[in-house]
């Protein structure tokens, strides 16, 4: 995460660098940089989950082609959860609220947001492995059912984690 923050900080224009010497303004610039870094992070997570959703759709198409219609409802549950997650993370509140925003997020809360967001990368890796397992199980109906249940569980967990992130931002999770 510090790489993203460093990248955004390194791209400050001369005005922001000069203004960062003004007492009190440096903290504001740093928070704005953290906000921009958080946005980049969320966009990256959303793009990764978009890829996972597309891969899930491709697997669904393969399942239909191979006559595995009986498991389509379960596979659709996973696809919907992945799509929901990608949409939620794309439109989520930024990690640090602006000066006049209604919801204020302090540095400790920002650190928690980063922990949530970084956990989404691990969730994406787990879901990717679960999709590998679904594909590998295509010839074994019992194995396929178990693989799809695992995929649904991981997708549900990602959505639940996002909801906890949202509650933390809005103060309803304290």
C-alpha positions as a Markdown table, in Angstrom:
| # | Residue | x | y | z |
|---|---|---|---|---|
| 1 | Unk | 0.0 | 0.0 | 0.0 |
| 2 | Unk | 2.9 | 2.4 | 0.8 |
| 3 | Unk | 3.9 | 2.0 | -2.9 |
| 4 | Unk | 0.6 | 3.5 | -4.1 |
| 5 | Unk | 0.9 | 6.3 | -1.5 |
| 6 | Unk | 4.5 | 7.0 | -2.4 |
| 7 | Unk | 3.5 | 7.1 | -6.1 |
| 8 | Unk | 0.7 | 9.6 | -5.5 |
| 9 | Unk | 3.0 | 11.7 | -3.2 |
| 10 | Unk | 5.7 | 11.7 | -5.7 |
| 11 | Unk | 3.4 | 13.1 | -8.3 |
| 12 | Unk | 2.7 | 16.3 | -6.4 |
| 13 | Unk | 3.0 | 19.4 | -8.5 |
| 14 | Unk | 5.2 | 22.3 | -7.4 |
| 15 | Unk | 2.3 | 24.2 | -5.9 |
| 16 | Unk | 1.4 | 21.3 | -3.6 |
| 17 | Unk | 5.0 | 20.9 | -2.6 |
| 18 | Unk | 5.3 | 24.6 | -1.7 |
| 19 | Unk | 1.9 | 24.6 | 0.1 |
| 20 | Unk | 3.0 | 21.5 | 2.1 |
| 21 | Unk | 5.4 | 23.9 | 4.0 |
| 22 | Unk | 2.4 | 25.9 | 5.3 |
| 23 | Unk | 1.6 | 24.8 | 8.9 |
| 24 | Unk | -1.4 | 22.5 | 8.9 |
| 25 | Unk | -1.6 | 22.2 | 5.1 |
| 26 | Unk | 0.9 | 19.4 | 4.9 |
| 27 | Unk | -1.5 | 17.1 | 6.8 |
| 28 | Unk | -4.3 | 18.0 | 4.4 |
| 29 | Unk | -2.1 | 17.3 | 1.4 |
| 30 | Unk | -1.1 | 14.0 | 2.9 |
| 31 | Unk | -4.7 | 13.0 | 3.5 |
| 32 | Unk | -5.6 | 14.0 | 0.0 |
| 33 | Unk | -2.8 | 11.8 | -1.3 |
| 34 | Unk | -4.0 | 9.0 | 0.8 |
| 35 | Unk | -7.5 | 9.5 | -0.6 |
| 36 | Unk | -6.1 | 9.3 | -4.1 |
| 37 | Unk | -4.1 | 6.2 | -3.3 |
| 38 | Unk | -7.2 | 4.6 | -1.8 |
| 39 | Unk | -9.1 | 5.3 | -4.9 |
| 40 | Unk | -6.4 | 3.7 | -7.1 |
| 41 | Unk | -6.4 | 0.7 | -4.8 |
| 42 | Unk | -10.2 | 0.3 | -5.0 |
| 43 | Unk | -10.2 | 0.7 | -8.8 |
| 44 | Unk | -7.6 | -2.1 | -9.0 |
| 45 | Unk | -9.6 | -4.4 | -6.7 |
| 46 | Unk | -12.7 | -3.7 | -8.7 |
| 47 | Unk | -11.0 | -4.5 | -12.0 |
| 48 | Unk | -9.7 | -7.8 | -10.5 |
| 49 | Unk | -13.2 | -8.8 | -9.4 |
| 50 | Unk | -14.5 | -7.8 | -12.8 |
| 51 | Unk | -12.1 | -10.3 | -14.4 |
| 52 | Unk | -13.2 | -12.9 | -11.9 |
| 53 | Unk | -16.9 | -12.2 | -12.8 |
| 54 | Unk | -16.1 | -12.5 | -16.5 |
| 55 | Unk | -14.3 | -15.8 | -15.9 |
| 56 | Unk | -17.3 | -17.1 | -13.9 |
| 57 | Unk | -19.6 | -16.2 | -16.9 |
| 58 | Unk | -17.3 | -18.1 | -19.2 |
| 59 | Unk | -17.5 | -21.1 | -17.0 |
| 60 | Unk | -21.3 | -20.8 | -17.0 |
| 61 | Unk | -21.2 | -20.9 | -20.8 |
| 62 | Unk | -19.1 | -24.0 | -20.7 |
| 63 | Unk | -21.4 | -25.6 | -18.2 |
| 64 | Unk | -24.4 | -25.0 | -20.5 |
| 65 | Unk | -22.4 | -26.4 | -23.5 |
| 66 | Unk | -21.6 | -29.5 | -21.5 |
| 67 | Unk | -25.2 | -30.0 | -20.4 |
| 68 | Unk | -24.7 | -29.2 | -16.7 |
| 69 | Unk | -27.9 | -27.2 | -16.5 |
| 70 | Unk | -28.8 | -28.5 | -13.0 |
| 71 | Unk | -26.0 | -26.5 | -11.4 |
| 72 | Unk | -26.6 | -23.2 | -13.2 |
| 73 | Unk | -28.6 | -21.7 | -10.4 |
| 74 | Unk | -25.8 | -22.2 | -7.9 |
| 75 | Unk | -23.2 | -20.9 | -10.4 |
| 76 | Unk | -25.4 | -17.9 | -11.0 |
| 77 | Unk | -25.4 | -17.2 | -7.2 |
| 78 | Unk | -21.6 | -16.9 | -7.3 |
| 79 | Unk | -21.7 | -14.8 | -10.4 |
| 80 | Unk | -24.2 | -12.4 | -8.9 |
| 81 | Unk | -22.2 | -12.0 | -5.7 |
| 82 | Unk | -19.0 | -11.3 | -7.6 |
| 83 | Unk | -20.8 | -8.7 | -9.8 |
| 84 | Unk | -22.3 | -7.1 | -6.7 |
| 85 | Unk | -18.9 | -6.9 | -5.0 |
| 86 | Unk | -17.2 | -5.4 | -8.1 |
| 87 | Unk | -20.0 | -2.8 | -8.4 |
| 88 | Unk | -19.9 | -1.9 | -4.7 |
| 89 | Unk | -16.2 | -1.5 | -4.5 |
| 90 | Unk | -16.2 | 0.7 | -7.7 |
| 91 | Unk | -18.7 | 3.1 | -6.1 |
| 92 | Unk | -17.4 | 2.9 | -2.5 |
| 93 | Unk | -16.6 | 6.1 | -0.5 |
| 94 | Unk | -13.1 | 7.2 | -0.8 |
| 95 | Unk | -10.7 | 6.2 | 2.0 |
| 96 | Unk | -10.4 | 9.7 | 3.4 |
| 97 | Unk | -13.2 | 12.2 | 3.4 |
| 98 | Unk | -12.5 | 15.8 | 2.3 |
| 99 | Unk | -12.6 | 18.8 | 4.5 |
| 100 | Unk | -16.3 | 19.6 | 4.0 |
| 101 | Unk | -17.6 | 16.0 | 3.6 |
| 102 | Unk | -20.3 | 14.8 | 6.1 |
| 103 | Unk | -18.3 | 11.7 | 7.1 |
| 104 | Unk | -14.9 | 12.2 | 8.6 |
| 105 | Unk | -12.3 | 9.4 | 8.6 |
| 106 | Unk | -9.3 | 9.7 | 10.8 |
| 107 | Unk | -5.8 | 8.1 | 10.3 |
| 108 | Unk | -6.6 | 5.0 | 12.4 |
| 109 | Unk | -9.8 | 4.4 | 10.5 |
| 110 | Unk | -7.9 | 4.9 | 7.2 |
| 111 | Unk | -5.4 | 2.2 | 8.3 |
| 112 | Unk | -8.4 | -0.1 | 8.9 |
| 113 | Unk | -9.7 | 0.8 | 5.4 |
| 114 | Unk | -6.4 | -0.2 | 3.9 |
| 115 | Unk | -6.5 | -3.5 | 5.8 |
| 116 | Unk | -10.0 | -4.2 | 4.4 |
| 117 | Unk | -8.9 | -3.2 | 0.9 |
| 118 | Unk | -5.8 | -5.3 | 1.0 |
| 119 | Unk | -7.8 | -8.3 | 2.2 |
| 120 | Unk | -9.8 | -8.0 | -1.0 |
| 121 | Unk | -6.7 | -8.9 | -3.0 |
| 122 | Unk | -6.3 | -12.1 | -1.0 |
| 123 | Unk | -10.0 | -12.7 | -1.5 |
| 124 | Unk | -9.5 | -12.3 | -5.2 |
| 125 | Unk | -6.7 | -14.9 | -5.1 |
| 126 | Unk | -8.8 | -17.3 | -3.2 |
| 127 | Unk | -11.7 | -16.9 | -5.6 |
| 128 | Unk | -9.4 | -17.3 | -8.6 |
| 129 | Unk | -8.2 | -20.6 | -7.0 |
| 130 | Unk | -11.9 | -21.6 | -6.4 |
| 131 | Unk | -12.7 | -21.0 | -10.1 |
| 132 | Unk | -9.7 | -23.2 | -11.0 |
| 133 | Unk | -11.2 | -25.9 | -8.8 |
| 134 | Unk | -14.6 | -25.4 | -10.5 |
| 135 | Unk | -13.1 | -25.9 | -13.9 |
| 136 | Unk | -11.1 | -28.9 | -12.7 |
| 137 | Unk | -14.2 | -30.5 | -11.3 |
| 138 | Unk | -16.3 | -30.2 | -14.5 |
| 139 | Unk | -16.3 | -34.0 | -15.0 |
| 140 | Unk | -17.2 | -34.9 | -11.4 |
| 141 | Unk | -20.7 | -33.7 | -10.5 |
| 142 | Unk | -20.2 | -34.2 | -6.7 |
| 143 | Unk | -16.8 | -32.4 | -6.8 |
| 144 | Unk | -18.4 | -29.7 | -9.0 |
| 145 | Unk | -21.2 | -29.1 | -6.5 |
| 146 | Unk | -18.6 | -28.8 | -3.6 |
| 147 | Unk | -16.4 | -26.5 | -5.7 |
| 148 | Unk | -19.4 | -24.2 | -6.5 |
| 149 | Unk | -20.4 | -24.1 | -2.9 |
| 150 | Unk | -16.9 | -23.0 | -1.9 |
| 151 | Unk | -17.0 | -20.3 | -4.7 |
| 152 | Unk | -20.3 | -19.0 | -3.4 |
| 153 | Unk | -19.0 | -18.9 | 0.2 |
| 154 | Unk | -15.9 | -17.0 | -0.8 |
| 155 | Unk | -17.9 | -14.5 | -2.9 |
| 156 | Unk | -20.3 | -14.0 | 0.0 |
| 157 | Unk | -17.4 | -13.4 | 2.3 |
| 158 | Unk | -16.0 | -10.7 | 0.0 |
| 159 | Unk | -19.4 | -9.0 | 0.0 |
| 160 | Unk | -19.7 | -9.3 | 3.8 |
| 161 | Unk | -16.2 | -7.8 | 4.3 |
| 162 | Unk | -17.1 | -4.9 | 2.0 |
| 163 | Unk | -20.3 | -4.3 | 4.1 |
| 164 | Unk | -18.1 | -4.2 | 7.3 |
| 165 | Unk | -15.8 | -1.7 | 5.5 |
| 166 | Unk | -18.9 | 0.4 | 4.6 |
| 167 | Unk | -20.2 | 0.2 | 8.2 |
| 168 | Unk | -16.8 | 1.3 | 9.6 |
| 169 | Unk | -16.7 | 4.4 | 7.3 |
| 170 | Unk | -20.2 | 5.4 | 8.3 |
| 171 | Unk | -19.8 | 4.7 | 12.0 |
| 172 | Unk | -22.6 | 2.1 | 12.1 |
| 173 | Unk | -20.1 | -0.7 | 12.7 |
| 174 | Unk | -18.7 | 0.6 | 16.0 |
